[in-house]
Each structure stands twice: as structure tokens, then as C-alpha cells.
Backbone as numpy.savetxt, mean C-alpha at the origin, in Angstrom:
# Nx Ny Nz CAx CAy CAz Cx Cy Cz
-12.75 -15.24 5.31 -13.76 -14.03 5.25 -13.05 -12.68 5.31
-13.29 -11.96 4.44 -12.55 -10.42 4.39 -12.90 -9.67 5.49
-12.15 -8.54 5.89 -12.16 -7.74 7.20 -11.79 -6.55 7.11
-12.25 -5.36 7.51 -12.10 -4.01 7.73 -10.63 -3.87 7.81
-10.02 -3.01 7.12 -8.62 -2.25 7.64 -8.80 -0.92 6.90
-7.61 0.15 7.28 -7.68 1.23 6.83 -6.02 1.50 6.71
-5.93 2.35 5.64 -4.45 2.93 5.23 -4.43 4.40 5.87
-3.13 4.26 6.73 -2.85 5.57 7.33 -2.81 6.72 6.70
-2.87 6.48 4.90 -3.10 7.91 3.98 -4.39 8.14 4.23
-5.72 7.70 4.65 -6.73 8.24 4.65 -6.92 9.24 6.02
-5.53 9.46 6.51 -5.65 10.07 7.92 -4.49 11.20 7.49
-3.79 11.13 6.10 -2.45 11.94 5.97 -2.45 13.40 6.43
-3.77 14.08 6.46 -3.67 15.20 7.01 -3.97 15.57 8.58
-3.96 14.48 9.04 -3.61 14.42 10.47 -2.78 13.91 11.46
-1.85 13.17 10.61 -0.92 12.42 11.12 0.59 13.14 11.49
0.54 14.58 11.14 1.77 15.45 11.14 2.32 15.26 10.31
3.82 15.75 9.95 4.54 15.90 8.75 4.51 14.62 8.03
4.87 14.81 7.07 4.87 13.37 5.83 6.51 13.70 5.28
7.08 12.52 5.75 8.25 12.47 5.33 8.62 11.62 3.84
8.81 12.55 2.71 8.59 11.70 1.51 10.03 11.75 0.69
10.39 10.45 0.31 11.60 10.01 -0.21 11.45 10.42 -1.55
12.84 11.28 -2.12 12.64 11.53 -3.45 14.18 11.33 -4.02
14.33 10.98 -5.19 15.58 10.67 -5.94 15.89 12.08 -6.55
17.18 12.54 -6.22 17.64 13.73 -6.77 18.57 13.18 -7.82
18.26 13.49 -9.09 19.05 13.26 -10.15 20.43 14.11 -10.14
20.79 14.99 -10.10 21.80 15.69 -10.01 22.85 15.34 -9.10
22.31 15.04 -7.82 23.45 14.26 -6.67 23.37 13.16 -6.73
22.56 12.07 -7.30 22.48 11.10 -7.54 22.27 10.27 -6.02
21.49 10.71 -5.42 21.27 10.19 -4.14 19.59 10.03 -3.67
19.17 9.46 -2.57 17.51 9.92 -1.94 17.52 10.97 -1.28
16.76 11.90 -1.16 16.83 12.94 -0.37 15.36 12.77 0.34
15.03 13.62 1.37 13.91 13.55 2.05 13.34 14.91 1.96
11.90 15.12 1.81 11.18 16.28 1.58 10.02 16.15 2.70
9.98 16.86 3.50 8.99 17.04 4.48 7.80 18.01 3.97
6.73 17.43 3.85 5.59 18.17 3.73 4.80 18.26 5.36
4.60 19.49 5.47 4.00 19.89 6.71 2.53 19.60 6.83
2.14 19.08 7.87 0.47 18.79 8.05 0.74 18.63 9.65
-0.74 18.99 10.22 -0.98 19.00 11.50 -1.06 17.49 12.16
-0.38 17.71 13.33 -0.29 16.39 14.43 -1.64 16.63 15.19
-2.53 16.09 14.79 -3.84 15.73 15.57 -3.87 14.34 15.83
-3.27 13.50 15.30 -3.18 12.09 15.93 -1.79 11.43 15.94
-1.09 11.18 17.08 0.12 10.34 16.87 -0.07 8.68 16.23
0.67 8.51 15.33 0.87 7.11 14.63 0.74 6.23 15.59
1.36 6.50 16.73 1.33 5.29 17.94 0.10 4.97 18.41
-0.80 5.94 18.40 -2.20 5.92 19.12 -3.06 5.34 18.01
-2.89 5.39 16.70 -3.88 4.85 15.36 -4.26 3.39 15.91
-3.75 2.57 16.28 -3.99 0.93 16.08 -5.24 0.92 17.08
-4.97 1.45 18.38 -5.98 1.66 19.55 -7.48 2.41 18.81
-7.20 3.04 18.16 -8.46 4.05 17.51 -9.03 3.54 16.71
-7.99 2.73 15.86 -9.06 1.70 14.82 -9.68 0.69 15.33
-8.97 0.03 16.37 -9.81 -1.21 17.30 -11.04 -0.78 17.41
-11.32 0.47 18.21 -12.46 0.86 18.90 -13.56 1.21 17.97
-13.10 1.56 16.34 -14.08 1.69 15.43 -14.50 0.58 14.75
-14.02 -0.68 15.05 -14.25 -1.58 14.13 -13.22 -2.26 13.20
-11.94 -2.04 13.46 -10.96 -2.25 12.30 -10.36 -3.17 12.53
-9.62 -4.22 11.95 -9.11 -5.49 12.34 -7.87 -5.35 11.80
-7.40 -4.42 11.11 -5.84 -3.88 10.20 -5.79 -2.78 9.86
-4.38 -2.49 9.89 -3.99 -1.17 9.44 -2.54 -1.48 8.44
-2.88 -0.59 7.46 -1.93 -0.51 6.54 -1.12 1.11 6.62
0.34 1.02 6.56 0.56 2.39 6.93 1.86 2.76 6.16
1.86 3.80 5.52 2.84 4.37 4.56 4.06 4.59 5.26
5.16 4.64 4.66 6.62 4.63 5.09 6.62 6.22 5.64
5.99 7.07 4.83 6.42 8.52 4.97 5.60 9.08 6.52
4.67 8.17 7.00 3.86 8.65 8.17 4.81 8.45 9.64
5.96 7.49 9.13 6.64 7.12 10.43 7.87 8.42 10.88
7.28 8.88 12.23 7.97 9.63 12.47 9.60 9.42 12.95
9.87 8.37 13.11 11.44 7.89 13.17 11.57 6.45 12.98
12.70 6.18 12.43 13.21 4.72 12.68 13.86 4.09 13.68
14.00 4.96 14.61 14.89 4.52 15.68 14.17 3.03 16.22
15.14 2.38 17.28 14.40 0.96 17.64 13.52 1.23 18.68
13.87 2.30 19.54 12.86 2.64 20.50 11.43 2.86 20.09
11.28 3.83 19.07 10.13 4.29 18.35 9.35 2.77 17.63
10.13 2.37 17.06 9.53 1.02 16.37 9.00 -0.07 17.44
9.79 -0.23 18.55 9.33 -1.01 19.23 7.82 -0.60 20.15
7.81 0.61 20.03 6.68 1.23 20.90 5.63 0.98 20.06
5.60 1.19 18.55 4.71 0.93 17.37 4.14 -0.40 17.92
5.08 -1.21 17.70 5.00 -2.85 17.79 3.96 -3.11 18.78
4.34 -2.49 20.11 3.48 -2.93 21.11 2.29 -2.22 21.32
1.90 -1.05 20.54 0.78 -0.42 20.43 -0.26 -1.24 19.67
0.56 -1.77 18.44 -0.35 -2.75 17.64 -0.79 -4.06 18.26
0.09 -4.37 18.85 -0.06 -5.71 19.59 -1.07 -5.64 20.71
-1.17 -4.62 21.19 -2.09 -4.22 22.48 -3.58 -3.91 21.75
-3.73 -3.24 20.79 -4.90 -2.83 20.26 -5.66 -4.35 19.74
-4.97 -5.30 19.29 -5.70 -6.50 18.73 -5.62 -6.60 17.48
-5.18 -5.61 16.69 -5.42 -5.68 15.40 -4.00 -5.99 14.67
-4.37 -6.05 13.18 -3.30 -6.84 12.56 -2.07 -5.33 11.68
-1.01 -5.79 11.63 -0.25 -4.55 11.06 0.11 -5.51 9.75
-0.57 -5.28 8.65 -0.78 -6.10 7.58 0.14 -5.88 6.50
0.47 -4.32 6.05 1.14 -3.81 5.08 1.75 -2.64 5.67
3.34 -2.68 5.44 4.00 -1.18 5.55 4.27 -0.94 3.81
3.43 0.29 3.76 3.41 0.56 2.17 4.87 1.67 1.81
5.58 0.93 1.21 6.87 1.52 0.68 6.64 2.38 -0.53
6.49 3.61 -0.17 5.94 4.77 -1.32 7.12 5.03 -2.23
8.30 4.71 -2.14 9.36 5.38 -2.84 10.27 4.12 -3.50
10.98 4.37 -4.73 11.71 3.08 -5.27 11.28 2.66 -6.43
12.31 2.62 -7.37 12.21 2.49 -8.86 13.01 1.14 -9.08
12.57 0.08 -8.93 13.47 -1.14 -9.24 13.40 -1.51 -10.73
12.74 -0.63 -11.35 12.85 -1.10 -12.94 13.64 0.07 -13.94
14.52 0.96 -13.04 15.16 1.94 -13.49 16.56 1.05 -14.51
16.57 1.58 -15.41 18.07 1.31 -15.91 19.15 1.95 -15.46
19.13 2.95 -14.72 20.11 3.74 -14.08 20.83 2.53 -12.62
21.89 2.08 -12.93 22.52 0.91 -12.28 22.45 1.89 -10.67
23.22 3.14 -10.79 23.21 3.74 -9.51 21.94 3.74 -8.33
21.01 4.55 -9.23 19.67 4.70 -8.57 19.25 3.27 -8.21
19.69 2.24 -9.09 18.78 0.81 -8.73 19.09 0.31 -7.55
20.63 0.30 -7.48 21.34 -0.10 -6.32 20.85 0.71 -5.36
21.10 1.97 -5.05 20.47 2.94 -3.69 18.77 2.59 -3.13
18.13 2.51 -4.34 16.65 2.07 -4.07 16.57 0.72 -3.42
17.21 -0.06 -4.11 17.07 -1.27 -3.20 17.62 -1.46 -1.82
18.92 -0.96 -1.41 19.02 -0.69 -0.25 18.23 0.20 0.83
17.64 0.96 0.04 16.49 1.92 0.72 15.47 1.12 0.75
14.84 0.12 0.08 13.86 -0.74 0.10 14.08 -1.80 1.06
15.24 -2.47 1.26 15.97 -3.16 2.41 15.68 -2.77 3.67
15.94 -1.25 3.73 16.14 -0.75 5.09 14.64 -0.72 5.57
13.68 -0.69 4.77 12.33 -0.50 5.02 11.65 -1.67 5.64
12.35 -2.80 4.56 11.88 -4.39 5.19 12.17 -4.13 6.75
13.58 -4.01 6.86 14.15 -4.35 8.34 13.04 -3.47 9.28
12.52 -2.22 9.07 11.88 -1.54 9.66 10.37 -2.28 10.02
10.16 -2.67 8.85 8.79 -3.70 9.00 8.73 -4.53 9.89
10.07 -5.57 10.07 10.52 -6.73 10.78 10.09 -6.05 12.17
10.90 -4.95 12.20 11.09 -4.53 13.89 9.75 -4.29 14.36
8.72 -3.53 13.34 7.40 -2.98 14.01 6.36 -3.96 13.85
6.64 -5.24 13.25 5.39 -6.27 13.19 4.78 -6.28 11.93
5.04 -5.67 10.99 4.26 -5.44 9.80 4.46 -6.99 9.27
3.28 -7.64 8.67 3.34 -8.88 7.90 3.87 -8.86 6.53
3.67 -7.60 6.07 4.25 -7.67 4.61 4.40 -5.86 4.35
5.43 -5.91 3.26 5.61 -4.78 2.85 5.21 -4.37 1.30
4.83 -3.34 0.69 4.53 -3.31 -0.61 5.64 -2.36 -1.25
6.22 -3.07 -2.08 7.26 -2.51 -3.28 6.43 -2.12 -4.38
6.90 -0.61 -4.68 6.28 -0.25 -5.84 7.44 -1.10 -7.04
6.68 -1.41 -8.37 7.31 -1.98 -9.23 8.07 -1.10 -10.03
7.69 0.00 -10.28 8.37 0.66 -11.06 7.93 1.73 -11.81
8.65 2.92 -12.26 8.49 3.75 -13.15 8.19 3.89 -14.69
8.74 2.73 -14.79 9.11 2.46 -16.39 7.82 2.25 -17.31
7.80 2.61 -18.55 6.45 2.38 -19.32 6.00 0.87 -19.20
4.66 0.79 -19.39 4.07 -0.47 -18.99 4.47 -1.41 -20.21
4.63 -0.70 -21.37 5.24 -1.40 -22.86 6.72 -1.70 -22.58
7.29 -1.68 -21.63 8.86 -1.87 -21.60 9.20 -3.29 -21.26
9.47 -4.01 -21.81 9.52 -5.69 -21.34 10.78 -5.68 -20.55
11.68 -5.03 -21.25 13.25 -5.22 -20.55 13.00 -4.52 -19.10
12.19 -3.53 -18.99 12.05 -2.96 -17.58 11.56 -3.80 -16.77
10.45 -4.43 -17.39 9.60 -5.54 -16.53 10.48 -6.72 -15.78
11.05 -7.21 -16.94 12.05 -8.36 -16.59 13.04 -7.76 -15.61
13.65 -6.75 -15.62 14.77 -6.17 -14.65 13.88 -6.15 -13.58
12.60 -5.39 -13.22 12.20 -5.39 -11.88 11.90 -6.96 -11.46
11.55 -7.84 -12.39 11.23 -9.19 -11.69 12.76 -9.67 -10.96
13.89 -9.47 -11.54 15.08 -9.90 -10.76 15.18 -8.99 -9.66
15.04 -7.98 -9.49 15.09 -7.20 -8.48 14.11 -7.79 -7.33
12.83 -7.99 -7.69 12.04 -8.52 -6.55 12.48 -9.90 -5.96
13.09 -10.77 -6.99 13.69 -12.12 -6.53 14.65 -11.82 -5.47
15.45 -11.00 -5.69 16.56 -10.49 -4.63 15.77 -10.15 -3.21
14.77 -9.08 -3.47 14.06 -8.50 -2.27 13.03 -9.48 -1.52
12.57 -10.46 -2.37 12.22 -11.58 -1.64 12.85 -12.54 -0.75
14.22 -13.04 -0.96 14.71 -13.59 -0.25 15.38 -12.88 0.87
15.51 -11.65 0.89 15.96 -10.53 1.99 14.91 -10.59 2.87
13.77 -10.55 2.69 12.59 -10.34 3.11 12.18 -11.44 3.92
12.26 -12.80 3.11 11.90 -13.56 4.02 12.85 -14.29 4.86
13.82 -13.59 4.85 14.93 -13.90 6.50 14.56 -12.92 7.45
13.86 -12.15 6.97 13.64 -10.87 8.18 11.90 -11.46 8.49
11.35 -12.45 7.97 9.64 -12.85 8.32 8.88 -11.98 7.64
9.20 -11.41 6.84 8.42 -10.20 5.87 7.88 -10.68 4.64
6.52 -10.54 4.19 6.06 -10.97 2.86 6.30 -9.85 1.93
6.52 -9.78 0.82 6.40 -8.72 -0.22 5.61 -8.93 -1.29
4.48 -7.67 -1.49 3.42 -7.49 -2.28 4.13 -6.28 -3.09
3.21 -6.40 -4.53 3.25 -5.07 -5.41 1.90 -4.95 -5.62
1.63 -3.76 -6.17 0.59 -2.75 -6.25 0.35 -2.63 -7.68
-0.81 -2.58 -8.28 -1.22 -1.72 -9.75 -1.19 -0.46 -9.31
0.00 0.10 -9.11 0.50 1.30 -8.78 1.71 1.71 -9.60
1.49 3.21 -9.94 2.85 3.50 -10.65 2.66 2.90 -12.11
3.24 3.42 -13.00 3.22 3.19 -14.71 3.30 1.64 -14.76
4.70 0.98 -14.45 4.85 -0.43 -14.75 3.84 -1.40 -14.53
3.14 -1.13 -13.33 2.03 -2.17 -12.74 0.93 -1.80 -13.17
1.00 -0.86 -14.15 -0.54 0.12 -14.45 -1.33 -1.07 -15.38
-1.10 -2.26 -15.77 -2.14 -3.07 -16.71 -1.85 -4.76 -15.67
-2.87 -5.17 -15.83 -2.86 -6.52 -15.25 -2.44 -7.59 -15.80
-1.82 -7.20 -16.89 -0.82 -8.34 -17.23 0.28 -8.45 -16.77
0.97 -6.93 -16.73 2.06 -6.68 -15.88 2.17 -7.22 -14.56
1.10 -7.15 -13.91 0.94 -7.44 -12.08 1.14 -9.11 -12.07
0.45 -9.60 -13.55 0.64 -11.42 -13.29 1.76 -11.48 -13.77
2.20 -10.95 -14.72 3.72 -11.34 -14.73 4.84 -11.20 -13.76
4.85 -10.24 -13.06 5.43 -9.83 -11.85 5.25 -11.27 -10.99
3.92 -11.58 -10.60 3.71 -12.52 -9.77 4.18 -13.85 -9.88
4.05 -14.06 -11.49 4.48 -15.66 -11.90 5.85 -15.63 -11.94
6.90 -14.51 -12.23 8.38 -14.67 -12.44 9.12 -14.15 -11.33
8.48 -14.33 -9.86 8.99 -13.95 -8.83 8.64 -15.06 -7.61
8.86 -14.21 -6.33 8.47 -15.20 -5.31 7.63 -14.28 -4.28
6.87 -13.31 -4.95 6.20 -12.18 -4.48 5.02 -13.14 -3.67
4.67 -12.71 -2.63 3.46 -12.99 -1.62 2.38 -12.94 -2.68
2.06 -11.93 -2.85 1.05 -11.68 -3.73 0.88 -10.29 -4.28
-0.34 -9.94 -4.75 -0.70 -8.46 -5.04 -1.46 -7.75 -4.28
-1.77 -6.55 -4.62 -2.68 -5.54 -4.03 -3.17 -4.93 -5.09
-4.89 -5.04 -5.17 -5.40 -4.49 -6.17 -5.83 -3.42 -5.77
-5.80 -2.21 -6.13 -6.21 -0.71 -5.83 -7.55 -0.41 -6.59
-8.85 -0.11 -6.19 -9.93 -0.28 -7.13 -9.72 1.32 -7.84
-8.87 2.03 -7.41 -8.48 3.68 -7.91 -7.61 3.34 -9.04
-6.94 2.57 -8.78 -5.70 2.62 -9.96 -5.66 2.23 -11.17
-6.88 1.14 -11.40 -7.40 0.65 -12.77 -8.16 2.00 -13.27
-8.28 2.08 -14.65 -9.15 3.22 -14.98 -9.32 2.86 -16.53
-10.17 3.47 -17.04 -10.93 3.59 -18.48 -12.00 2.33 -18.46
-12.16 1.80 -19.65 -13.80 0.93 -19.94 -13.01 -0.38 -19.62
-11.91 -0.79 -19.55 -11.35 -2.18 -18.94 -11.26 -2.16 -17.52
-11.56 -1.16 -16.73 -11.23 -1.34 -15.40 -11.77 -2.71 -14.52
-12.79 -2.80 -14.87 -13.54 -4.04 -14.29 -12.83 -5.27 -14.44
-12.55 -5.51 -15.84 -12.11 -6.64 -16.38 -10.60 -6.66 -15.88
-9.95 -5.72 -15.72 -8.29 -5.95 -15.29 -8.65 -6.26 -13.52
-9.55 -5.97 -12.82 -9.60 -6.02 -11.61 -10.15 -7.63 -11.23
-10.70 -7.96 -12.24 -11.15 -9.62 -12.22 -10.12 -10.46 -12.37
-8.96 -9.86 -13.26 -7.81 -10.81 -13.31 -7.09 -10.77 -12.31
-6.73 -9.69 -11.53 -5.75 -9.40 -10.23 -6.28 -9.91 -9.35
-7.83 -9.61 -8.72 -8.01 -10.06 -7.42 -7.96 -11.17 -7.02
-8.12 -12.33 -7.81 -7.82 -13.67 -7.07 -6.31 -14.13 -7.08
-5.46 -13.14 -7.29 -4.09 -13.39 -6.90 -3.96 -12.26 -5.99
-4.69 -11.47 -5.48 -4.41 -10.69 -4.25 -4.50 -10.96 -2.92
-3.69 -10.34 -1.99 -3.65 -10.31 -0.78 -3.92 -9.54 0.02
-4.47 -8.28 -0.68 -5.01 -7.20 0.12 -5.73 -6.04 -1.14
-6.94 -5.48 -0.66 -7.76 -4.63 -1.56 -7.38 -3.56 -1.22
-7.39 -2.51 -1.97 -7.45 -0.88 -1.39 -8.72 -0.53 -1.94
-9.74 -0.38 -1.28 -10.82 0.10 -1.58 -11.10 1.71 -1.43
-10.68 2.32 -2.66 -10.54 3.72 -3.07 -11.82 3.96 -3.82
-12.69 4.77 -2.73 -13.97 4.97 -3.46 -13.59 6.23 -4.18
-14.15 6.35 -5.53 -14.10 7.67 -6.35 -15.58 8.52 -5.81
-15.46 9.62 -6.13 -16.37 10.81 -5.61 -17.08 11.14 -7.03
-18.27 11.63 -6.73 -19.35 12.45 -7.84 -18.95 13.79 -7.55
-19.46 14.63 -8.71 -19.16 16.03 -9.18 -19.42 16.85 -7.78
-20.20 16.50 -7.06 -20.66 17.34 -5.40 -20.11 16.61 -4.59
-19.18 15.66 -4.71 -18.04 15.20 -3.61 -18.85 14.08 -3.07
-19.63 13.27 -3.30 -20.10 12.25 -2.43 -19.77 11.08 -3.20
-19.56 10.14 -2.46 -19.05 9.20 -2.91 -19.91 8.13 -3.80
-18.91 7.72 -4.61 -19.82 7.29 -6.11 -20.11 5.76 -5.80
-21.27 5.66 -4.96 -22.04 4.36 -4.44 -21.82 3.24 -5.65
-22.68 3.78 -6.91 -22.61 2.40 -7.72 -21.27 1.99 -8.49
-20.49 2.77 -8.51 -19.04 2.74 -8.70 -18.53 1.68 -7.92
-18.38 2.06 -6.97 -17.62 1.06 -5.69 -18.66 -0.37 -5.43
-19.63 -0.14 -5.47 -20.68 -1.52 -5.66 -20.29 -2.41 -6.64
-20.00 -1.94 -7.88 -19.45 -2.52 -8.72 -18.17 -3.44 -8.37
-17.36 -2.59 -8.04 -15.94 -3.18 -7.82 -16.16 -4.23 -6.64
-17.02 -3.88 -5.69 -17.25 -4.72 -4.73 -17.60 -6.16 -4.82
-18.74 -6.08 -5.91 -19.37 -7.35 -6.42 -18.30 -8.17 -7.05
-17.37 -7.76 -7.31 -16.22 -8.66 -7.67 -15.64 -9.56 -7.01
-15.42 -9.19 -5.60 -14.68 -10.06 -4.52 -15.33 -11.32 -4.52
-16.58 -11.29 -4.66 -17.13 -13.10 -4.26 -16.70 -13.80 -5.47
-16.63 -13.57 -6.62 -16.26 -14.55 -7.43 -14.60 -14.69 -7.85
-14.03 -13.59 -7.15 -12.48 -13.86 -6.88 -12.01 -14.69 -5.39
-13.26 -15.17 -4.81 -13.18 -15.60 -3.58 -12.15 -15.01 -2.69
-12.13 -13.76 -2.83 -11.07 -13.00 -1.92 -11.38 -13.22 -0.27
-10.55 -13.07 0.63 -10.73 -13.15 2.03 -9.40 -12.47 2.58
-9.14 -11.51 2.14 -8.05 -10.96 2.69 -8.53 -9.20 3.37
-7.65 -8.56 3.51 -8.18 -7.30 4.32 -8.62 -6.27 3.34
-9.78 -5.44 3.38 -10.36 -4.59 2.61 -10.35 -3.18 3.33
-9.07 -2.84 2.89 -8.25 -1.46 3.29 -8.96 -0.27 2.66
-9.66 0.77 3.57 -10.48 1.80 2.75 -9.46 2.82 2.94
-9.59 3.28 1.44 -8.71 4.48 1.12 -9.65 5.81 0.73
-9.34 6.82 1.74 -10.70 7.78 1.51 -9.55 9.10 1.62
-9.65 10.37 0.39 -8.86 11.29 0.61 -9.63 12.38 0.12
-10.63 12.91 0.78 -11.58 14.06 0.18 -11.55 15.40 1.41
-11.96 16.51 1.12 -11.92 17.40 2.00 -12.87 17.51 2.84
-13.16 17.96 3.96 -14.18 17.75 5.07 -13.46 16.90 5.95
-14.78 16.37 6.52 -14.71 15.62 7.92 -14.24 14.42 7.41
-12.71 13.86 7.62 -12.29 12.87 7.11 -12.94 11.21 7.58
-13.29 11.21 9.05 -14.06 10.29 9.64 -15.28 10.04 9.15
-15.86 11.18 8.94 -17.52 11.01 8.42 -17.42 10.39 6.99
-16.34 10.74 6.40 -16.16 10.09 4.81 -15.57 8.63 4.63
-15.19 8.51 5.64 -14.34 6.89 5.97 -15.56 6.11 6.18
-16.59 6.74 7.20 -17.56 5.82 7.48 -18.78 5.62 6.43
-18.77 6.65 5.46 -19.65 6.38 4.68 -19.08 5.49 3.50
-17.91 5.06 3.17 -17.21 4.20 2.70 -17.36 2.94 3.24
-16.96 2.99 4.78 -17.27 1.48 5.52 -18.55 1.13 5.69
-19.82 1.77 5.64 -21.03 1.32 5.55 -21.13 0.45 4.31
-20.88 1.14 3.22 -20.98 0.20 1.85 -20.17 -1.04 1.95
-19.13 -0.94 2.21 -18.01 -2.27 2.13 -18.56 -3.09 3.44
-19.02 -2.73 4.45 -19.40 -3.90 5.41 -20.75 -5.01 4.76
-21.24 -4.31 3.90 -22.29 -5.30 3.21 -21.77 -6.20 2.43
-20.46 -6.10 2.20 -19.72 -7.22 1.10 -19.00 -8.25 2.05
-18.93 -7.94 3.54 -18.23 -8.76 4.50 -19.03 -10.16 5.00
């Protein structure tokens, strides 16, 4: 049976400064850019709040970590254990393992491995690694990403962490490429995001990836008046039954206004499919 989860991205305007990792092409190194946001809710307090609101899991974006020091990670891990919810995935939002630049590829791989270490200490079951920024038609880049994923999976297995990728960014923007990566590596599985496939073949693409998915990001689209597009969301959720999906349904909500009110609107729709 599937169950409710929430991504920290849904609360990105409340969890304090975001530490984004970027590639500096001139310096040939990874730099950090801080996006200021109000600290209305500490990340270490989030698991307990989610448990009280009926969620069974959480997925956390790497930019939301206020520290990677051991004591902070252990405190977060204890908070999650105390709450009783699962830390299902640490979402690593930076990295291009498909790049042809060997310098960047090596540094990005080291960066991803460092966050696998973080995931292991903080108690995350999986990490989500971005497949890459190359064109979805670039077969060589797809093969290159497969080689890097194989190395990452070996590393993560030693740390007790699974590796997922998502239909996110350009290389994995097609169901064909998502399935290729899964078939040619030791990836634990896929994440299917309802909002990341688009166009007339969106539902067909989801039909292909959902049976192989270990997590689903329930990203609700909105109508022109800012309301949740219930019909579109229902069409996506209806696919879960045929896919025999039984993992977390991670709510992704990013609209102006009362964020919890918006999350609850999506939650009420999703609960009918659990």
C-alpha cells in the first residue's frame, strides 16, 4: 500500500536559507550560492510536525541542510527516528554525471559521494541523483551517465544507501532514457514526478515509468486562478493502480499563499488513492 510523504521543497519558503550548489565554468569548481529565505521552521523539527499531520515519510533537498557536521546530522537522524516517519530520500539537486568535461565529472562525482555519506549518517534510505543536463538524444552522454551510476551504486551500497534517479532535467526527460538507465545500471529504481513529463504523451510516459518507480512525486499543476488542477491530478493518480505502485506519494506543492492550506488540498485528493 502506498503512503503519504512530503518533500522539503514544498516548504522551501519557510526552512531558512537555501544553499545551492553551482558549477563555476571559469574556476572549474563547485561553488555555493545562498538564497535567503525566512527561518520559520527548523529542518530538525520537520519530522515531528509531519508525523502529527499524518505523513509517513519525508524527502529532503540537499540545499535545506543547514550543516553537514556530524552532530547536526546525528540530531536530524534522532529527530526522524523519534517521529516514527521514514527519511525516504535525500534529494541531491546538483550534479551532471553525463558531462563530457572530465574535470567537472570527477568533481561532481566526489560531490555526490559526499552527499551519499551525509545520507548514510542522517538515516536516509536513498539518494536521488540527477542523471544529467545533456540532450535526451545524446546517446553517448546517456552511456556515460550509466557508467557513473554504476560507480555510484557500488559506493552507496557500502554505505547502506540506495540510489534513485528521476525524470528530472534534460537527459532523463523521456521515459525511454529513464528505463535505459535503470536497465543498464544497478539503480534501486526510479522516481516519477507527475510534473516533469509534459505534452500529449505525458500519461503514456508515466505508464512506462511508474511500474519501475520506488517513489512518486505528486506535483499538482494549477489552473489560471491558482487552484489545484484536480482533473489533471486525478488522471495521473489513476495510473498508480495499474502500475501496482506501493511506495511513498511525496506531495510537491509550490504556490503562493498559505502553503499548508495548499498541501492539504493536494493531500485530500491523494488520500482517495491510498
